[in-house]
mmCIF file of C-alpha atoms in Angstrom:
data_model
loop_
_atom_site.group_PDB
_atom_site.id
_atom_site.type_symbol
_atom_site.label_atom_id
_atom_site.label_comp_id
_atom_site.label_asym_id
_atom_site.label_seq_id
_atom_site.Cartn_x
_atom_site.Cartn_y
_atom_site.Cartn_z
ATOM 1 C CA UNK A 1 0.000 0.000 0.000
ATOM 2 C CA UNK A 2 2.680 2.465 0.941
ATOM 3 C CA UNK A 3 5.217 0.785 -1.305
ATOM 4 C CA UNK A 4 3.919 0.571 -4.825
ATOM 5 C CA UNK A 5 6.556 -1.161 -6.902
ATOM 6 C CA UNK A 6 10.064 -2.524 -6.965
ATOM 7 C CA UNK A 7 12.088 -2.735 -10.172
ATOM 8 C CA UNK A 8 15.574 -4.092 -10.804
ATOM 9 C CA UNK A 9 17.369 -2.869 -13.930
ATOM 10 C CA UNK A 10 20.569 -4.409 -15.265
ATOM 11 C CA UNK A 11 23.603 -2.700 -16.688
ATOM 12 C CA UNK A 12 22.283 -2.682 -20.239
ATOM 13 C CA UNK A 13 19.071 -1.036 -19.105
ATOM 14 C CA UNK A 14 16.870 -4.105 -19.345
ATOM 15 C CA UNK A 15 14.302 -4.783 -16.662
ATOM 16 C CA UNK A 16 15.219 -7.994 -14.873
ATOM 17 C CA UNK A 17 12.734 -7.897 -12.037
ATOM 18 C CA UNK A 18 9.437 -6.235 -11.402
ATOM 19 C CA UNK A 19 7.057 -6.366 -8.469
ATOM 20 C CA UNK A 20 3.887 -4.280 -8.415
ATOM 21 C CA UNK A 21 1.723 -3.768 -5.425
ATOM 22 C CA UNK A 22 -0.930 -1.231 -6.255
ATOM 23 C CA UNK A 23 -3.659 -2.039 -3.814
ATOM 24 C CA UNK A 24 -6.697 -1.032 -5.837
ATOM 25 C CA UNK A 25 -8.254 1.385 -3.441
ATOM 26 C CA UNK A 26 -11.901 0.995 -4.232
ATOM 27 C CA UNK A 27 -12.815 4.185 -2.404
ATOM 28 C CA UNK A 28 -12.160 6.794 -5.050
ATOM 29 C CA UNK A 29 -12.329 9.640 -2.567
ATOM 30 C CA UNK A 30 -9.397 8.176 -0.667
ATOM 31 C CA UNK A 31 -7.156 8.719 -3.649
ATOM 32 C CA UNK A 32 -7.330 12.472 -3.229
ATOM 33 C CA UNK A 33 -5.959 12.321 0.265
ATOM 34 C CA UNK A 34 -2.761 10.752 -1.021
ATOM 35 C CA UNK A 35 0.206 12.987 -1.413
ATOM 36 C CA UNK A 36 0.215 12.509 -5.117
ATOM 37 C CA UNK A 37 3.854 13.069 -5.845
ATOM 38 C CA UNK A 38 6.218 10.192 -5.454
ATOM 39 C CA UNK A 39 9.603 9.608 -3.966
ATOM 40 C CA UNK A 40 11.755 7.843 -6.503
ATOM 41 C CA UNK A 41 15.100 6.562 -5.392
ATOM 42 C CA UNK A 42 17.659 4.978 -7.613
ATOM 43 C CA UNK A 43 20.504 3.069 -6.079
ATOM 44 C CA UNK A 44 23.515 2.328 -8.250
ATOM 45 C CA UNK A 45 25.358 -0.715 -7.024
ATOM 46 C CA UNK A 46 28.726 -2.195 -7.551
ATOM 47 C CA UNK A 47 28.691 -5.906 -6.921
ATOM 48 C CA UNK A 48 31.595 -8.307 -6.981
ATOM 49 C CA UNK A 49 30.686 -11.994 -6.935
ATOM 50 C CA UNK A 50 33.318 -14.256 -5.441
ATOM 51 C CA UNK A 51 31.520 -17.470 -6.223
ATOM 52 C CA UNK A 52 33.768 -18.823 -8.897
ATOM 53 C CA UNK A 53 33.128 -15.961 -11.267
ATOM 54 C CA UNK A 54 35.671 -13.295 -11.925
ATOM 55 C CA UNK A 55 33.245 -10.672 -13.169
ATOM 56 C CA UNK A 56 32.848 -7.453 -11.267
ATOM 57 C CA UNK A 57 29.296 -6.493 -11.885
ATOM 58 C CA UNK A 58 28.435 -2.854 -11.974
ATOM 59 C CA UNK A 59 25.441 -0.884 -12.951
ATOM 60 C CA UNK A 60 22.613 -2.794 -11.288
ATOM 61 C CA UNK A 61 19.871 -0.352 -10.370
ATOM 62 C CA UNK A 62 17.187 -0.871 -7.765
ATOM 63 C CA UNK A 63 14.111 1.305 -8.029
ATOM 64 C CA UNK A 64 11.439 1.583 -5.377
ATOM 65 C CA UNK A 65 8.240 3.548 -5.912
ATOM 66 C CA UNK A 66 6.707 4.509 -2.610
ATOM 67 C CA UNK A 67 4.447 6.937 -0.885
ATOM 68 C CA UNK A 68 6.304 10.094 0.146
ATOM 69 C CA UNK A 69 5.261 9.505 3.723
ATOM 70 C CA UNK A 70 7.016 6.174 3.765
ATOM 71 C CA UNK A 71 10.243 6.360 5.747
ATOM 72 C CA UNK A 72 13.153 3.975 5.796
ATOM 73 C CA UNK A 73 13.476 3.640 2.042
ATOM 74 C CA UNK A 74 17.258 3.803 2.258
ATOM 75 C CA UNK A 75 17.419 0.798 4.517
ATOM 76 C CA UNK A 76 14.819 -0.927 2.377
ATOM 77 C CA UNK A 77 17.009 -0.457 -0.694
ATOM 78 C CA UNK A 78 19.974 -1.856 1.196
ATOM 79 C CA UNK A 79 17.862 -4.805 2.280
ATOM 80 C CA UNK A 80 16.729 -5.438 -1.289
ATOM 81 C CA UNK A 81 20.348 -5.429 -2.375
ATOM 82 C CA UNK A 82 21.166 -7.963 0.340
ATOM 83 C CA UNK A 83 18.306 -10.179 -0.762
ATOM 84 C CA UNK A 84 19.460 -9.836 -4.358
ATOM 85 C CA UNK A 85 22.967 -10.950 -3.489
ATOM 86 C CA UNK A 86 21.727 -13.777 -1.264
ATOM 87 C CA UNK A 87 19.083 -15.295 -3.466
ATOM 88 C CA UNK A 88 19.901 -14.278 -7.015
ATOM 89 C CA UNK A 89 23.671 -13.993 -7.205
ATOM 90 C CA UNK A 90 24.369 -17.021 -5.063
ATOM 91 C CA UNK A 91 21.885 -19.088 -7.000
ATOM 92 C CA UNK A 92 23.918 -21.330 -9.330
ATOM 93 C CA UNK A 93 21.074 -21.443 -11.823
ATOM 94 C CA UNK A 94 20.833 -17.699 -12.174
ATOM 95 C CA UNK A 95 22.917 -15.968 -14.831
ATOM 96 C CA UNK A 96 23.819 -12.345 -14.491
ATOM 97 C CA UNK A 97 21.864 -9.623 -16.247
ATOM 98 C CA UNK A 98 19.079 -12.130 -16.902
ATOM 99 C CA UNK A 99 15.542 -11.794 -15.581
ATOM 100 C CA UNK A 100 15.343 -12.942 -11.999
ATOM 101 C CA UNK A 101 13.160 -15.999 -11.639
ATOM 102 C CA UNK A 102 14.119 -17.160 -8.160
ATOM 103 C CA UNK A 103 11.306 -18.051 -5.791
ATOM 104 C CA UNK A 104 13.289 -17.327 -2.684
ATOM 105 C CA UNK A 105 14.091 -13.864 -4.013
ATOM 106 C CA UNK A 106 10.383 -13.155 -4.472
ATOM 107 C CA UNK A 107 9.453 -14.467 -1.048
ATOM 108 C CA UNK A 108 12.154 -12.614 0.804
ATOM 109 C CA UNK A 109 11.463 -9.439 -1.119
ATOM 110 C CA UNK A 110 7.792 -9.495 -0.192
ATOM 111 C CA UNK A 111 8.747 -10.175 3.410
ATOM 112 C CA UNK A 112 11.110 -7.223 3.445
ATOM 113 C CA UNK A 113 8.451 -4.940 1.957
ATOM 114 C CA UNK A 114 5.951 -5.989 4.586
ATOM 115 C CA UNK A 115 8.446 -5.341 7.349
ATOM 116 C CA UNK A 116 9.217 -1.907 5.937
ATOM 117 C CA UNK A 117 5.553 -0.975 5.657
ATOM 118 C CA UNK A 118 4.801 -2.134 9.183
ATOM 119 C CA UNK A 119 7.796 -0.266 10.553
ATOM 120 C CA UNK A 120 6.627 2.887 8.809
ATOM 121 C CA UNK A 121 3.104 2.491 10.140
ATOM 122 C CA UNK A 122 4.227 2.105 13.719
ATOM 123 C CA UNK A 123 6.524 5.091 13.502
ATOM 124 C CA UNK A 124 4.260 7.966 12.578
ATOM 125 C CA UNK A 125 1.113 6.236 13.879
ATOM 126 C CA UNK A 126 2.206 5.924 17.491
ATOM 127 C CA UNK B 1 22.692 24.519 4.638
ATOM 128 C CA UNK B 2 23.147 26.419 1.471
ATOM 129 C CA UNK B 3 21.902 27.202 -2.003
ATOM 130 C CA UNK B 4 24.268 26.168 -4.787
ATOM 131 C CA UNK B 5 22.712 27.622 -7.886
ATOM 132 C CA UNK B 6 19.487 28.566 -9.603
ATOM 133 C CA UNK B 7 18.227 28.309 -13.191
ATOM 134 C CA UNK B 8 15.211 29.844 -14.832
ATOM 135 C CA UNK B 9 14.007 28.387 -18.140
ATOM 136 C CA UNK B 10 11.189 29.425 -20.378
ATOM 137 C CA UNK B 11 8.767 27.118 -22.119
ATOM 138 C CA UNK B 12 11.026 26.621 -25.149
ATOM 139 C CA UNK B 13 13.998 25.498 -23.158
ATOM 140 C CA UNK B 14 16.108 28.601 -23.372
ATOM 141 C CA UNK B 15 17.744 29.601 -20.151
ATOM 142 C CA UNK B 16 16.551 33.004 -18.989
ATOM 143 C CA UNK B 17 18.675 33.348 -15.923
ATOM 144 C CA UNK B 18 21.386 31.503 -14.089
ATOM 145 C CA UNK B 19 22.699 32.423 -10.657
ATOM 146 C CA UNK B 20 25.460 30.748 -8.712
ATOM 147 C CA UNK B 21 26.216 31.084 -5.026
ATOM 148 C CA UNK B 22 28.092 28.165 -3.664
ATOM 149 C CA UNK B 23 29.097 25.934 -6.487
ATOM 150 C CA UNK B 24 32.175 23.928 -5.711
ATOM 151 C CA UNK B 25 32.625 21.905 -8.849
ATOM 152 C CA UNK B 26 32.111 23.016 -12.418
ATOM 153 C CA UNK B 27 30.498 20.691 -14.893
ATOM 154 C CA UNK B 28 33.347 20.566 -17.362
ATOM 155 C CA UNK B 29 31.100 21.546 -20.244
ATOM 156 C CA UNK B 30 30.151 24.968 -21.528
ATOM 157 C CA UNK B 31 27.305 26.857 -19.935
ATOM 158 C CA UNK B 32 25.131 26.418 -23.000
ATOM 159 C CA UNK B 33 25.580 22.682 -22.962
ATOM 160 C CA UNK B 34 24.880 22.611 -19.271
ATOM 161 C CA UNK B 35 21.606 24.443 -19.749
ATOM 162 C CA UNK B 36 20.574 22.086 -22.490
ATOM 163 C CA UNK B 37 21.509 19.111 -20.369
ATOM 164 C CA UNK B 38 19.546 20.425 -17.420
ATOM 165 C CA UNK B 39 16.449 21.184 -19.463
ATOM 166 C CA UNK B 40 16.539 17.852 -21.277
ATOM 167 C CA UNK B 41 17.058 15.914 -18.073
ATOM 168 C CA UNK B 42 14.123 17.604 -16.373
ATOM 169 C CA UNK B 43 11.877 17.114 -19.351
ATOM 170 C CA UNK B 44 12.687 13.409 -19.360
ATOM 171 C CA UNK B 45 12.297 13.029 -15.607
ATOM 172 C CA UNK B 46 8.894 14.709 -15.639
ATOM 173 C CA UNK B 47 7.731 12.495 -18.430
ATOM 174 C CA UNK B 48 9.109 9.447 -16.603
ATOM 175 C CA UNK B 49 7.349 10.375 -13.361
ATOM 176 C CA UNK B 50 4.017 10.880 -15.023
ATOM 177 C CA UNK B 51 4.265 7.543 -16.777
ATOM 178 C CA UNK B 52 5.424 5.617 -13.722
ATOM 179 C CA UNK B 53 2.970 7.108 -11.318
ATOM 180 C CA UNK B 54 0.624 4.478 -9.881
ATOM 181 C CA UNK B 55 -1.853 7.168 -8.857
ATOM 182 C CA UNK B 56 -3.113 10.329 -10.434
ATOM 183 C CA UNK B 57 -0.461 12.963 -10.121
ATOM 184 C CA UNK B 58 -1.441 16.236 -8.619
ATOM 185 C CA UNK B 59 1.782 18.176 -8.730
ATOM 186 C CA UNK B 60 4.111 15.948 -10.634
ATOM 187 C CA UNK B 61 7.828 16.058 -10.241
ATOM 188 C CA UNK B 62 9.001 18.246 -7.368
ATOM 189 C CA UNK B 63 12.491 17.332 -6.244
ATOM 190 C CA UNK B 64 15.210 14.757 -6.490
ATOM 191 C CA UNK B 65 18.202 14.266 -4.282
ATOM 192 C CA UNK B 66 21.538 12.553 -4.423
ATOM 193 C CA UNK B 67 23.974 11.948 -1.608
ATOM 194 C CA UNK B 68 25.392 15.433 -2.146
ATOM 195 C CA UNK B 69 22.675 17.837 -3.251
ATOM 196 C CA UNK B 70 18.978 18.256 -3.715
ATOM 197 C CA UNK B 71 17.337 19.722 -6.780
ATOM 198 C CA UNK B 72 14.038 21.576 -6.400
ATOM 199 C CA UNK B 73 11.797 22.190 -9.392
ATOM 200 C CA UNK B 74 8.868 24.500 -9.898
ATOM 201 C CA UNK B 75 6.917 25.007 -13.080
ATOM 202 C CA UNK B 76 4.264 27.599 -13.764
ATOM 203 C CA UNK B 77 1.258 27.246 -16.010
ATOM 204 C CA UNK B 78 2.997 29.324 -18.657
ATOM 205 C CA UNK B 79 5.914 26.950 -18.862
ATOM 206 C CA UNK B 80 8.433 28.979 -16.858
ATOM 207 C CA UNK B 81 10.608 26.560 -14.927
ATOM 208 C CA UNK B 82 12.620 27.453 -11.874
ATOM 209 C CA UNK B 83 15.257 25.036 -10.666
ATOM 210 C CA UNK B 84 17.233 25.412 -7.470
ATOM 211 C CA UNK B 85 20.047 23.183 -6.270
ATOM 212 C CA UNK B 86 20.571 23.175 -2.537
ATOM 213 C CA UNK B 87 22.261 20.920 -0.067
ATOM 214 C CA UNK B 88 20.405 18.099 1.585
ATOM 215 C CA UNK B 89 19.144 19.868 4.672
ATOM 216 C CA UNK B 90 16.548 21.912 2.845
ATOM 217 C CA UNK B 91 12.979 20.629 3.010
ATOM 218 C CA UNK B 92 10.360 21.417 0.409
ATOM 219 C CA UNK B 93 11.323 24.602 -1.374
ATOM 220 C CA UNK B 94 8.268 24.811 -3.586
ATOM 221 C CA UNK B 95 6.891 27.831 -1.765
ATOM 222 C CA UNK B 96 10.206 29.599 -2.066
ATOM 223 C CA UNK B 97 10.354 28.991 -5.779
ATOM 224 C CA UNK B 98 6.793 30.145 -6.095
ATOM 225 C CA UNK B 99 7.752 33.312 -4.234
ATOM 226 C CA UNK B 100 10.667 33.846 -6.569
ATOM 227 C CA UNK B 101 8.351 33.569 -9.499
ATOM 228 C CA UNK B 102 5.581 35.780 -8.213
ATOM 229 C CA UNK B 103 7.477 38.488 -6.397
ATOM 230 C CA UNK B 104 10.628 38.670 -8.494
ATOM 231 C CA UNK B 105 10.104 37.287 -11.967
ATOM 232 C CA UNK B 106 6.629 38.665 -12.523
ATOM 233 C CA UNK B 107 7.375 41.979 -10.907
ATOM 234 C CA UNK B 108 10.695 42.763 -12.483
ATOM 235 C CA UNK B 109 10.628 40.931 -15.777
ATOM 236 C CA UNK B 110 7.113 40.381 -16.984
ATOM 237 C CA UNK B 111 6.025 43.842 -16.051
ATOM 238 C CA UNK B 112 9.132 45.381 -17.512
ATOM 239 C CA UNK B 113 8.347 46.745 -20.983
ATOM 240 C CA UNK B 114 11.996 46.638 -21.975
ATOM 241 C CA UNK B 115 12.538 42.963 -21.238
ATOM 242 C CA UNK B 116 11.992 40.720 -24.214
ATOM 243 C CA UNK B 117 10.696 37.417 -22.955
ATOM 244 C CA UNK B 118 12.506 34.471 -24.383
ATOM 245 C CA UNK B 119 15.986 35.894 -24.214
ATOM 246 C CA UNK B 120 18.561 36.014 -21.482
ATOM 247 C CA UNK B 121 17.250 38.393 -18.886
ATOM 248 C CA UNK B 122 19.276 41.524 -18.758
ATOM 249 C CA UNK B 123 17.599 43.276 -15.880
ATOM 250 C CA UNK B 124 20.126 44.281 -13.226
ATOM 251 C CA UNK B 125 17.394 45.008 -10.778
ATOM 252 C CA UNK B 126 16.116 41.485 -11.130
ATOM 253 C CA UNK B 127 19.574 40.007 -10.620
ATOM 254 C CA UNK B 128 20.317 42.011 -7.521
ATOM 255 C CA UNK B 129 16.919 41.435 -6.005
ATOM 256 C CA UNK B 130 17.163 37.722 -6.657
ATOM 257 C CA UNK B 131 20.598 37.673 -5.081
ATOM 258 C CA UNK B 132 19.324 39.472 -1.991
ATOM 259 C CA UNK B 133 16.354 37.173 -1.744
ATOM 260 C CA UNK B 134 18.473 34.046 -1.906
ATOM 261 C CA UNK B 135 20.923 35.386 0.649
ATOM 262 C CA UNK B 136 18.052 36.193 2.950
ATOM 263 C CA UNK B 137 16.702 32.666 2.903
ATOM 264 C CA UNK B 138 16.844 31.003 6.312
ATOM 265 C CA UNK B 139 18.816 28.068 5.020
ATOM 266 C CA UNK B 140 21.413 30.031 3.130
ATOM 267 C CA UNK B 141 24.877 30.317 4.589
ATOM 268 C CA UNK B 142 27.645 31.973 2.582
ATOM 269 C CA UNK B 143 30.352 29.562 3.533
ATOM 270 C CA UNK B 144 30.399 26.307 1.624
ATOM 271 C CA UNK B 145 29.228 23.342 3.660
#
């Protein structure tokens, strides 16, 4: 709800992962109360895999679309990068720059998004 | 907290005014190229934001920030764009940019019969007033951060 989408873009500019989470808010009047401008953060990463490959991978971009009220996006981006390195890069069946089709990546990503949303709700709410 | 520089563009992309206060690093390209780069980048970012937006956009693109600076953007209905680069401590500067437009640009340029809109602004009064206004901002400090 507060985090709308996550995209991962490879060095060549191709989209290798996409996760959308627009909760269709049926109440149309609620939409107006949203701050309607978005916070867009792009995080350029340099990744070196020491798993038998010699390639230094640069230029992976993580994009998170979220509500401007959402806090903790920096740590969320870091967490997404950790999940990426744990479940995509260390996966022997995943080749670099290819679309990410790893179940564990999806599951952990959704978990991290839920944690971030809950943390944001407790912060300003209480 | 400081203001680095300020650009004013018209609807065709020509730069009407550029002011610099605390710029530490030059771009390495000529001023003309820099203006074109800035205008093109903002045009693309605005288009990107409107396409990516999951909800209806009310205001559109307002600011972006990097680890070193924050860029604030304000556009009027006539296509005049005001861009201000500040350091990271500055919160939403939209009101300030709106003030610059309404109390400085409109007063000293639009109402000036000698100023041809669409060219580099040559009004000294405007430049000095803008300079004073920026220096009077609460988050402006003359020494570089």
